[in-house]
Short mmCIF file of C-alpha atoms and ligand atoms in Angstrom, two decimals:
data_model
loop_
_atom_site.label_atom_id
_atom_site.label_comp_id
_atom_site.label_asym_id
_atom_site.label_seq_id
_atom_site.Cartn_x
_atom_site.Cartn_y
_atom_site.Cartn_z
CA MET A 1 0.00 0.00 0.00
CA ALA A 2 1.36 3.45 -0.97
CA LEU A 3 2.70 5.65 1.81
CA VAL A 4 0.77 8.83 2.53
CA ASP A 5 3.99 10.80 3.00
CA PRO A 6 6.85 8.82 1.36
CA ASP A 7 9.47 11.51 2.03
CA ALA A 8 8.78 11.34 5.73
CA GLU A 9 7.84 7.70 6.28
CA GLY A 10 10.02 5.90 3.76
CA VAL A 11 13.23 7.92 3.59
CA ALA A 12 16.57 6.24 4.43
CA PRO A 13 17.18 6.58 8.20
CA GLU A 14 20.52 8.40 7.66
CA LEU A 15 18.77 11.08 5.63
CA ARG A 16 16.02 11.37 8.23
CA ARG A 17 18.69 11.80 10.87
CA GLN A 18 20.04 14.86 9.06
CA VAL A 19 16.57 16.38 9.03
CA GLN A 20 16.13 15.55 12.70
CA GLU A 21 19.48 17.14 13.59
CA ARG A 22 18.59 20.34 11.74
CA ARG A 23 15.16 20.49 13.34
CA PHE A 24 16.66 19.80 16.76
CA ARG A 25 19.08 22.75 16.51
CA GLN A 26 16.22 25.01 15.44
CA LEU A 27 14.12 23.71 18.32
CA VAL A 28 16.85 24.45 20.86
CA ASP A 29 17.16 28.00 19.52
CA ARG A 30 13.39 28.42 19.65
CA VAL A 31 13.23 27.24 23.25
CA LEU A 32 16.24 29.31 24.35
CA GLY A 33 14.50 32.34 22.84
CA THR A 34 11.56 32.01 25.24
CA GLY A 35 13.55 32.40 28.46
CA ASN A 36 11.08 29.97 30.09
CA LEU A 37 11.78 27.07 32.44
CA GLN A 38 13.14 24.86 29.67
CA ALA A 39 15.41 27.64 28.44
CA GLU A 40 16.77 28.21 31.95
CA ARG A 41 17.48 24.52 32.34
CA LEU A 42 19.21 24.35 28.98
CA ARG A 43 21.39 27.33 29.91
CA ALA A 44 22.19 25.72 33.25
CA ALA A 45 23.32 22.65 31.30
CA GLY A 46 25.72 24.88 29.34
CA VAL A 47 23.67 25.16 26.12
CA ARG A 48 23.86 28.66 24.66
CA SER A 49 22.62 27.98 21.15
CA GLY A 50 21.32 25.20 18.90
CA ALA A 51 24.75 25.07 17.30
CA ASP A 52 26.12 23.72 20.62
CA VAL A 53 24.19 20.43 20.51
CA THR A 54 23.46 17.36 18.43
CA LEU A 55 20.93 14.60 19.03
CA GLY A 56 23.84 12.53 20.32
CA ASP A 57 24.00 14.94 23.29
CA LEU A 58 20.32 14.56 24.09
CA ARG A 59 20.90 12.06 26.88
CA SER A 60 22.83 14.66 28.87
CA LEU A 61 20.16 17.36 28.52
CA PRO A 62 17.57 17.99 31.25
CA THR A 63 14.14 16.34 31.04
CA ILE A 64 10.74 17.91 31.66
CA ASN A 65 7.61 16.27 33.04
CA LYS A 66 3.92 16.74 33.71
CA ALA A 67 4.55 18.32 37.12
CA ASP A 68 6.58 21.04 35.36
CA ILE A 69 3.67 21.71 33.00
CA TRP A 70 1.28 21.91 35.95
CA ASP A 71 3.62 24.22 37.85
CA HIS A 72 3.49 26.60 34.89
CA TYR A 73 -0.26 26.28 34.38
CA PRO A 74 -1.89 27.41 32.21
CA PHE A 75 0.55 28.60 29.52
CA GLY A 76 3.93 29.21 31.17
CA LEU A 77 5.69 26.87 28.74
CA GLN A 78 4.13 28.39 25.63
CA ALA A 79 6.80 29.40 23.14
CA ALA A 80 4.75 31.11 20.42
CA LYS A 81 3.22 34.58 20.65
CA GLU A 82 -0.37 34.63 21.84
CA GLN A 83 -1.62 35.89 18.46
CA ASP A 84 -0.14 32.78 16.81
CA ILE A 85 -2.02 30.29 19.01
CA VAL A 86 -5.05 28.92 17.17
CA CYS A 87 -6.43 26.44 19.69
CA VAL A 88 -5.87 24.71 22.99
CA HIS A 89 -6.23 21.03 23.79
CA GLY A 90 -5.38 18.90 26.74
CA SER A 91 -6.41 16.16 29.04
CA SER A 92 -8.79 16.52 31.94
CA GLY A 93 -6.22 14.60 33.96
CA THR A 94 -6.94 11.81 36.39
CA GLY A 95 -5.48 13.99 39.15
CA GLY A 96 -8.25 16.53 38.48
CA ARG A 97 -5.85 19.13 37.15
CA PRO A 98 -6.03 19.68 33.40
CA THR A 99 -2.89 19.72 31.32
CA LEU A 100 -3.34 22.42 28.68
CA ILE A 101 -1.44 22.58 25.42
CA PRO A 102 -1.52 25.60 23.08
CA TYR A 103 -1.20 24.87 19.32
CA THR A 104 -0.14 27.11 16.46
CA ALA A 105 -1.52 26.66 12.94
CA ALA A 106 1.75 24.95 12.03
CA ASP A 107 1.26 22.48 14.90
CA ILE A 108 -2.23 21.62 13.63
CA GLU A 109 -0.73 21.05 10.18
CA ILE A 110 1.84 18.64 11.66
CA TRP A 111 -0.87 16.87 13.63
CA ALA A 112 -3.10 16.51 10.57
CA SER A 113 -0.23 15.09 8.56
CA VAL A 114 0.93 12.53 11.14
CA MET A 115 -2.69 11.46 11.70
CA ALA A 116 -3.24 11.14 7.94
CA ARG A 117 -0.19 8.87 7.79
CA ALA A 118 -1.55 6.83 10.67
CA LEU A 119 -4.92 6.37 8.99
CA GLY A 120 -3.22 5.61 5.66
CA GLY A 121 -1.11 2.95 7.36
CA ALA A 122 -4.32 1.32 8.52
CA GLY A 123 -5.48 1.14 4.91
CA ALA A 124 -7.67 4.26 4.81
CA THR A 125 -7.79 6.16 1.51
CA LYS A 126 -9.55 9.19 0.05
CA SER A 127 -12.55 6.94 -0.53
CA SER A 128 -12.76 5.89 3.10
CA VAL A 129 -15.54 6.77 5.48
CA ILE A 130 -14.20 7.13 9.01
CA HIS A 131 -16.64 6.67 11.88
CA ASN A 132 -14.91 8.73 14.55
CA GLY A 133 -16.12 7.77 18.00
CA TYR A 134 -13.38 9.54 19.95
CA GLY A 135 -14.67 12.39 22.09
CA TYR A 136 -14.56 15.89 20.57
CA GLY A 137 -13.53 18.71 22.87
CA LEU A 138 -10.51 19.45 24.97
CA PHE A 139 -9.52 15.78 24.52
CA THR A 140 -7.29 15.35 21.48
CA GLY A 141 -8.85 12.09 20.22
CA GLY A 142 -11.85 13.44 18.29
CA LEU A 143 -10.29 16.46 16.63
CA GLY A 144 -6.97 14.70 16.03
CA VAL A 145 -8.59 11.99 13.92
CA HIS A 146 -10.81 14.64 12.35
CA HIS A 147 -7.88 16.79 11.16
CA GLY A 148 -6.02 13.69 9.91
CA GLY A 149 -9.00 12.13 8.13
CA MET A 150 -9.73 15.39 6.29
CA HIS A 151 -6.05 15.85 5.43
CA LEU A 152 -6.11 12.38 3.89
CA GLY A 153 -9.19 13.38 1.89
CA ALA A 154 -11.42 10.74 3.49
CA THR A 155 -14.92 11.44 4.81
CA VAL A 156 -14.98 11.84 8.57
CA ILE A 157 -18.20 11.25 10.49
CA PRO A 158 -17.68 13.24 13.72
CA VAL A 159 -19.86 11.06 15.94
CA SER A 160 -17.88 11.60 19.18
CA GLY A 161 -18.47 9.34 22.18
CA GLY A 162 -21.69 7.95 23.65
CA MET A 163 -25.25 7.60 22.32
CA THR A 164 -24.53 4.07 21.21
CA ASP A 165 -27.88 3.50 19.48
CA ARG A 166 -27.22 6.44 17.21
CA GLN A 167 -23.69 5.20 16.52
CA ILE A 168 -25.04 1.82 15.43
CA ARG A 169 -27.58 3.50 13.19
CA LEU A 170 -24.86 5.59 11.53
CA ILE A 171 -22.62 2.56 11.04
CA GLN A 172 -25.49 0.74 9.36
CA ASP A 173 -26.54 3.68 7.19
CA LEU A 174 -23.23 5.35 6.23
CA LYS A 175 -21.22 2.14 5.82
CA PRO A 176 -17.86 3.31 7.18
CA ASP A 177 -14.78 1.17 6.53
CA VAL A 178 -12.75 2.67 9.40
CA LEU A 179 -13.72 2.88 13.06
CA THR A 180 -11.81 5.11 15.45
CA CYS A 181 -12.55 5.05 19.19
CA THR A 182 -11.13 3.68 22.42
CA PRO A 183 -10.69 -0.11 22.52
CA SER A 184 -13.17 -0.35 25.39
CA TYR A 185 -15.79 1.53 23.39
CA ALA A 186 -15.10 -0.75 20.40
CA ILE A 187 -16.05 -3.68 22.66
CA HIS A 188 -19.16 -1.82 23.75
CA LEU A 189 -20.17 -1.13 20.13
CA GLY A 190 -19.39 -4.71 19.16
CA GLU A 191 -21.63 -6.04 21.92
CA ALA A 192 -24.41 -3.64 20.96
CA LEU A 193 -24.16 -4.76 17.32
CA ARG A 194 -24.79 -8.37 18.43
CA ASN A 195 -22.79 -10.01 15.63
CA GLU A 196 -24.62 -8.10 12.95
CA PRO A 197 -22.28 -7.80 9.93
CA THR A 198 -20.97 -4.29 9.16
CA SER A 199 -18.92 -2.59 6.46
CA LEU A 200 -16.05 -1.95 8.90
CA LYS A 201 -12.66 -3.27 7.83
CA VAL A 202 -10.27 -1.76 10.31
CA GLY A 203 -10.27 -0.01 13.66
CA VAL A 204 -7.65 2.42 14.96
CA PHE A 205 -7.91 2.20 18.72
CA GLY A 206 -5.99 3.93 21.46
CA ALA A 207 -5.98 6.48 24.31
CA GLU A 208 -5.98 3.69 26.90
CA PRO A 209 -3.93 0.51 27.45
CA TRP A 210 -5.05 -2.68 25.75
CA THR A 211 -3.40 -6.03 25.22
CA GLU A 212 -3.02 -8.56 22.39
CA GLU A 213 -5.71 -10.58 24.16
CA MET A 214 -8.08 -7.60 23.97
CA ARG A 215 -7.17 -7.21 20.31
CA ALA A 216 -8.20 -10.80 19.65
CA GLN A 217 -11.55 -10.20 21.36
CA ILE A 218 -12.24 -6.99 19.42
CA GLU A 219 -11.26 -8.57 16.10
CA SER A 220 -13.57 -11.50 16.60
CA LEU A 221 -16.43 -9.41 17.99
CA LEU A 222 -16.34 -6.84 15.18
CA ASN A 223 -14.84 -9.01 12.44
CA MET A 224 -12.19 -6.43 11.48
CA ARG A 225 -8.48 -5.70 11.94
CA ALA A 226 -7.77 -3.81 15.16
CA LEU A 227 -4.71 -1.54 15.18
CA ASP A 228 -3.18 0.46 18.02
CA ILE A 229 -2.64 4.21 17.97
CA TYR A 230 -0.68 6.10 20.61
CA GLY A 231 -0.26 9.71 21.52
CA LEU A 232 -0.54 12.25 24.27
CA SER A 233 -1.71 15.83 24.35
CA GLU A 234 1.62 17.14 25.61
CA ILE A 235 3.34 15.93 22.43
CA ILE A 236 0.48 16.53 19.93
CA GLY A 237 -2.36 14.03 20.53
CA PRO A 238 -3.07 10.80 18.63
CA GLY A 239 -0.61 10.09 15.80
CA VAL A 240 2.66 10.25 17.76
CA ALA A 241 2.87 6.55 16.83
CA CYS A 242 0.50 4.16 15.11
CA GLU A 243 0.49 0.57 13.94
CA SER A 244 0.21 -0.02 10.24
CA LEU A 245 -1.14 -3.18 8.62
CA ASP A 246 2.45 -4.35 8.07
CA SER A 247 4.30 -3.11 11.18
CA GLY A 248 4.46 -6.48 12.92
CA GLY A 249 2.25 -5.56 15.87
CA MET A 250 4.35 -2.53 16.84
CA LEU A 251 3.66 1.17 16.29
CA ASN A 252 5.59 3.34 13.80
CA VAL A 253 6.80 6.46 15.59
CA ALA A 254 6.45 9.73 13.63
CA GLU A 255 10.06 10.36 14.59
CA ASP A 256 10.69 13.05 12.00
CA HIS A 257 8.52 15.24 14.27
CA PHE A 258 8.74 13.44 17.63
CA PHE A 259 12.19 12.12 18.49
CA VAL A 260 11.84 9.14 20.82
CA GLU A 261 14.03 7.67 23.57
CA ALA A 262 13.32 4.94 26.12
CA VAL A 263 14.98 5.48 29.51
CA ASP A 264 15.33 3.67 32.85
CA SER A 265 14.16 5.09 36.18
CA GLU A 266 17.35 7.18 36.45
CA GLY A 267 16.74 8.66 33.01
CA ASN A 268 19.49 6.70 31.23
CA PRO A 269 18.66 5.33 27.76
CA VAL A 270 17.89 1.59 27.60
CA PRO A 271 18.75 -0.53 24.55
CA ASP A 272 16.11 -1.42 21.96
CA GLY A 273 13.98 -4.35 23.08
CA THR A 274 14.22 -3.37 26.77
CA THR A 275 11.21 -1.71 28.34
CA GLY A 276 11.72 1.83 29.55
CA GLU A 277 9.85 5.09 29.97
CA LEU A 278 9.20 6.86 26.68
CA VAL A 279 10.73 10.33 26.36
CA PHE A 280 9.81 12.56 23.43
CA THR A 281 11.34 15.69 21.94
CA THR A 282 8.97 17.66 19.70
CA LEU A 283 11.37 18.57 16.91
CA THR A 284 8.98 20.77 14.94
CA LYS A 285 6.35 22.11 17.31
CA THR A 286 6.09 25.84 17.85
CA GLY A 287 3.13 26.36 20.24
CA MET A 288 4.53 24.50 23.20
CA PRO A 289 7.65 22.60 22.17
CA LEU A 290 9.10 20.15 24.67
CA ILE A 291 12.64 18.83 24.91
CA ARG A 292 12.89 15.39 26.52
CA TYR A 293 9.37 15.12 27.89
CA ARG A 294 9.10 12.15 30.28
CA THR A 295 5.76 10.60 29.45
CA GLY A 296 5.42 8.08 32.27
CA ASP A 297 4.47 5.56 29.55
CA VAL A 298 6.36 2.28 29.50
CA ALA A 299 7.21 0.48 26.25
CA SER A 300 10.23 -0.80 24.30
CA LEU A 301 11.66 0.47 21.01
CA ALA A 302 12.72 -1.40 17.88
CA ASP A 303 14.04 -0.74 14.40
CA PRO A 304 11.65 -0.80 11.43
CA VAL A 305 10.56 -4.14 9.94
CA PRO A 306 13.24 -4.98 7.35
CA GLY A 307 12.08 -4.80 3.77
CA LYS A 308 8.91 -2.81 4.49
CA PRO A 309 8.26 0.65 3.08
CA ARG A 310 8.25 2.46 6.43
CA THR A 311 11.73 3.13 7.79
CA LEU A 312 10.56 4.59 11.09
CA LYS A 313 11.58 3.44 14.54
CA ARG A 314 8.82 1.37 16.16
CA MET A 315 7.53 1.16 19.73
CA SER A 316 5.81 -1.79 21.37
CA LYS A 317 2.25 -1.64 22.61
CA LEU A 318 2.33 0.18 25.93
CA LYS A 319 2.94 -2.03 28.92
CA GLY A 320 1.48 0.58 31.23
CA ARG A 321 2.30 3.79 33.00
CA THR A 322 4.95 4.20 35.65
CA ASP A 323 2.23 5.46 38.01
CA ASP A 324 -0.04 2.47 37.31
CA MET A 325 2.61 -0.06 38.24
CA LEU A 326 1.52 -1.92 41.35
CA ILE A 327 3.95 -3.34 43.85
CA ILE A 328 2.26 -6.31 45.45
CA ARG A 329 4.39 -7.94 48.15
CA GLY A 330 7.53 -6.85 46.34
CA VAL A 331 6.38 -7.97 42.87
CA ASN A 332 5.89 -5.32 40.18
CA VAL A 333 2.67 -5.77 38.22
CA PHE A 334 1.13 -3.71 35.42
CA PRO A 335 -2.66 -4.01 35.01
CA THR A 336 -2.07 -5.01 31.36
CA GLU A 337 -0.34 -8.18 32.59
CA VAL A 338 -3.47 -9.04 34.57
CA GLU A 339 -5.62 -8.31 31.50
CA ALA A 340 -3.49 -10.64 29.37
CA VAL A 341 -4.04 -13.53 31.78
CA LEU A 342 -7.77 -12.88 32.23
CA LEU A 343 -8.62 -12.57 28.55
CA GLN A 344 -6.69 -15.69 27.63
CA ASP A 345 -9.50 -17.55 29.35
CA GLU A 346 -12.38 -17.74 26.95
CA ARG A 347 -14.95 -17.75 29.72
CA VAL A 348 -13.95 -14.20 30.72
CA SER A 349 -15.50 -11.10 29.13
CA PRO A 350 -13.40 -7.96 28.52
CA HIS A 351 -15.12 -6.16 31.40
CA TYR A 352 -12.94 -6.40 34.46
CA LEU A 353 -11.50 -4.26 37.23
CA VAL A 354 -8.10 -4.59 38.88
CA VAL A 355 -8.14 -3.30 42.46
CA GLU A 356 -5.12 -2.61 44.58
CA ASP A 357 -6.41 -3.18 48.09
CA ARG A 358 -4.28 -0.94 50.32
CA ARG A 359 -6.46 -1.02 53.42
CA ASP A 360 -3.54 -2.61 55.25
CA PRO A 361 -0.69 -0.42 53.98
CA LYS A 362 1.92 -2.96 55.08
CA ARG A 363 0.42 -5.67 52.94
CA SER A 364 -1.35 -4.63 49.78
CA GLU A 365 -3.44 -7.22 47.97
CA LEU A 366 -4.48 -7.53 44.37
CA ARG A 367 -8.18 -8.12 43.84
CA VAL A 368 -9.63 -8.73 40.44
CA ALA A 369 -13.30 -8.50 39.51
CA VAL A 370 -14.24 -10.37 36.35
CA GLU A 371 -17.42 -11.11 34.50
CA PRO A 372 -18.05 -14.43 32.82
CA PHE A 373 -19.51 -14.15 29.31
CA THR A 374 -22.59 -16.16 30.23
CA ASP A 375 -24.59 -17.19 33.28
CA SER A 376 -23.80 -20.83 32.59
CA VAL A 377 -20.15 -20.47 33.66
CA ASP A 378 -19.47 -21.97 37.09
CA LYS A 379 -18.14 -19.02 39.07
CA PRO A 380 -16.19 -20.82 41.86
CA THR A 381 -14.32 -22.93 39.26
CA LEU A 382 -13.57 -19.85 37.16
CA GLU A 383 -12.26 -17.98 40.21
CA LYS A 384 -10.02 -20.89 41.20
CA ASP A 385 -8.65 -21.29 37.67
CA LEU A 386 -7.89 -17.57 37.35
CA VAL A 387 -6.15 -17.45 40.74
CA GLY A 388 -3.93 -20.29 39.48
CA ALA A 389 -3.24 -18.67 36.10
CA LEU A 390 -2.43 -15.31 37.71
CA ARG A 391 -0.12 -16.96 40.24
CA GLU A 392 1.69 -18.78 37.48
CA ARG A 393 2.15 -15.70 35.30
CA LEU A 394 2.72 -13.00 37.93
CA GLY A 395 4.09 -14.96 40.87
CA ILE A 396 1.54 -13.60 43.33
CA THR A 397 -1.70 -14.89 44.78
CA CYS A 398 -4.65 -12.59 44.03
CA VAL A 399 -8.26 -12.62 45.10
CA VAL A 400 -10.52 -13.14 42.10
CA LYS A 401 -14.27 -12.47 42.22
CA ALA A 402 -16.51 -13.55 39.39
CA LEU A 403 -19.46 -11.15 39.35
CA GLU A 404 -22.76 -11.27 37.48
CA PRO A 405 -22.48 -10.29 33.79
CA GLY A 406 -23.12 -6.53 33.64
CA SER A 407 -21.78 -5.65 37.11
CA VAL A 408 -18.50 -4.01 36.09
CA PRO A 409 -19.26 -0.42 34.97
CA ARG A 410 -18.88 0.30 31.23
CA THR A 411 -17.33 3.51 29.92
CA GLU A 412 -19.35 5.06 27.11
CA VAL A 413 -17.55 8.38 27.03
CA GLY A 414 -13.87 8.97 27.75
CA LYS A 415 -11.24 6.54 28.88
CA ALA A 416 -12.00 3.27 30.64
CA ARG A 417 -10.51 3.02 34.13
CA ARG A 418 -9.57 -0.58 34.72
CA LEU A 419 -7.52 0.05 37.84
CA ALA A 420 -8.90 1.22 41.18
CA ARG A 421 -7.27 1.71 44.53
CA TRP A 422 -9.07 0.74 47.73
CA ASN A 423 -7.63 2.62 50.68
CA GLN A 424 -10.51 2.42 53.17
CA GLY A 425 -14.28 2.12 53.46
CA ASP A 426 -16.49 0.44 50.89
CA PRO A 427 -14.97 -1.50 47.99
CA PRO A 428 -14.71 0.40 44.69
CA LEU A 429 -17.08 -2.15 43.21
CA ALA A 430 -19.90 -3.93 45.05
CA GLY A 431 -19.23 -7.65 45.49
CA LEU A 432 -15.46 -7.38 45.92
O1 LIG B 4 -5.15 9.87 24.81
C1 LIG B 4 -4.31 10.87 22.80
C2 LIG B 4 -4.95 9.80 22.00
C3 LIG B 4 -6.23 9.94 21.54
C4 LIG B 4 -4.23 8.66 21.66
C5 LIG B 4 -6.82 8.96 20.76
C6 LIG B 4 -4.78 7.68 20.86
C7 LIG B 4 -6.08 7.83 20.41
P1 LIG B 4 -4.17 12.15 26.50
O2 LIG B 4 -5.60 12.29 26.87
O3 LIG B 4 -3.27 13.30 26.76
O4 LIG B 4 -4.02 11.87 24.96
O5 LIG B 4 -3.63 10.87 27.22
C8 LIG B 4 -2.33 10.41 26.95
O6 LIG B 4 -3.01 8.10 27.31
O7 LIG B 4 0.31 9.15 28.04
C9 LIG B 4 -0.92 7.07 27.66
O8 LIG B 4 -0.75 6.85 29.03
C10 LIG B 4 -2.37 6.84 27.28
N1 LIG B 4 -2.47 6.28 25.93
C11 LIG B 4 -2.64 6.94 24.77
N2 LIG B 4 -2.67 6.07 23.74
C12 LIG B 4 -2.47 4.84 24.27
C13 LIG B 4 -2.37 3.53 23.72
C14 LIG B 4 -4.55 10.78 24.29
N3 LIG B 4 -2.50 3.28 22.44
C15 LIG B 4 -2.06 9.11 27.69
N4 LIG B 4 -2.13 2.50 24.59
C16 LIG B 4 -0.72 8.53 27.32
C17 LIG B 4 -2.00 2.73 25.91
C18 LIG B 4 -2.34 4.98 25.67
N5 LIG B 4 -2.12 3.93 26.48
#
């Protein structure tokens, strides 16, 4: 399948590196020109101009994180003049505090082009109809896909989240070939469609963690390919990286715009194939450029698939977030590892909740609420089997509760929360 942007996606890596180096020097000059926090830190690290640094020096430059953005709320890290900002996006933030990101027109252009590439990699063309079920608003999902779909020349149906009956009606009537929404909402739509055939060929799902096991469930429920898309508002939104039909289960990073590193907890780069925290440098952004932004997202990096048209660095599906990693009796566990075990069992539906029970702070417990697909499943046997499978895979004994189908709350709008913490009082879910 032809690349949407061959000069960017398919160029020889050495040539791309030259472009990245040039963009990086310009970025450093742009940031130094602001005099903001990042500029001060660069100066403190001895950087006086873009000419002083190369990408090889990146590892010795200071990082920046979400707390820094919050400390300079709302727009203390903005680099462009106010008159050049054309919109603001962000995330509502699980901590309650929004993270706001100002965009220039040039940033929107970049976003549209990386999203168009992402959709093209999933097989979308000018003739495609994209049913866009990501939320429109401050969240970057809806408008990110919207900009990219239009840039590609496809038809975007801006359905946004929720109102599932109407979504089904539009899928039946407008015959989209591409579905974009969160993976949990894809499951919800699939269940509401009740095996009715649709025109959908591919889904581009992201904004929340999901495993290969979840992919298998979505693909069989909706009878389509399910691809992963990653991004975060701080960097641009969706389209920072996206799987293509031929990327071997990993996501192609739009590294001509977003230079990627994976680092250990001390901030030192880890080799390809080793999981680390993703760190991005926005080589081309002008609204709020970031140098070495620590995302808190954990994944590993790899070279492109040999012999394929895209020559971009790839990242694995996300394993989780550093702040979602649970430490249960000394064992580190990501909720995605629990999901992988649960969904390997064909009796278990994709509606589950992982609960870190911290009522006794000296001894936290992992509790897992699952729902069997049907009433006919014997719950005590299922619980016992899952306790065994989780012990074998994770090395810890968890408490598993099989609840009635329908008891775990569904998310119709926004991101599914599959992890809860229980510090005191009533359980986060009745029946636990
Ligand atoms: O979720 C952007 C996005 C929209 C990505 C639509 C894909 C599709 P934020 O609301 O700022 O932006 O949240 C960013 O969500 O740091 C990850 O922790 C998580 N996340 C995003 N995509 C994935 C994914 C959007 N494919 C945060 N897998 C990120 C796992 C993801 N987690």
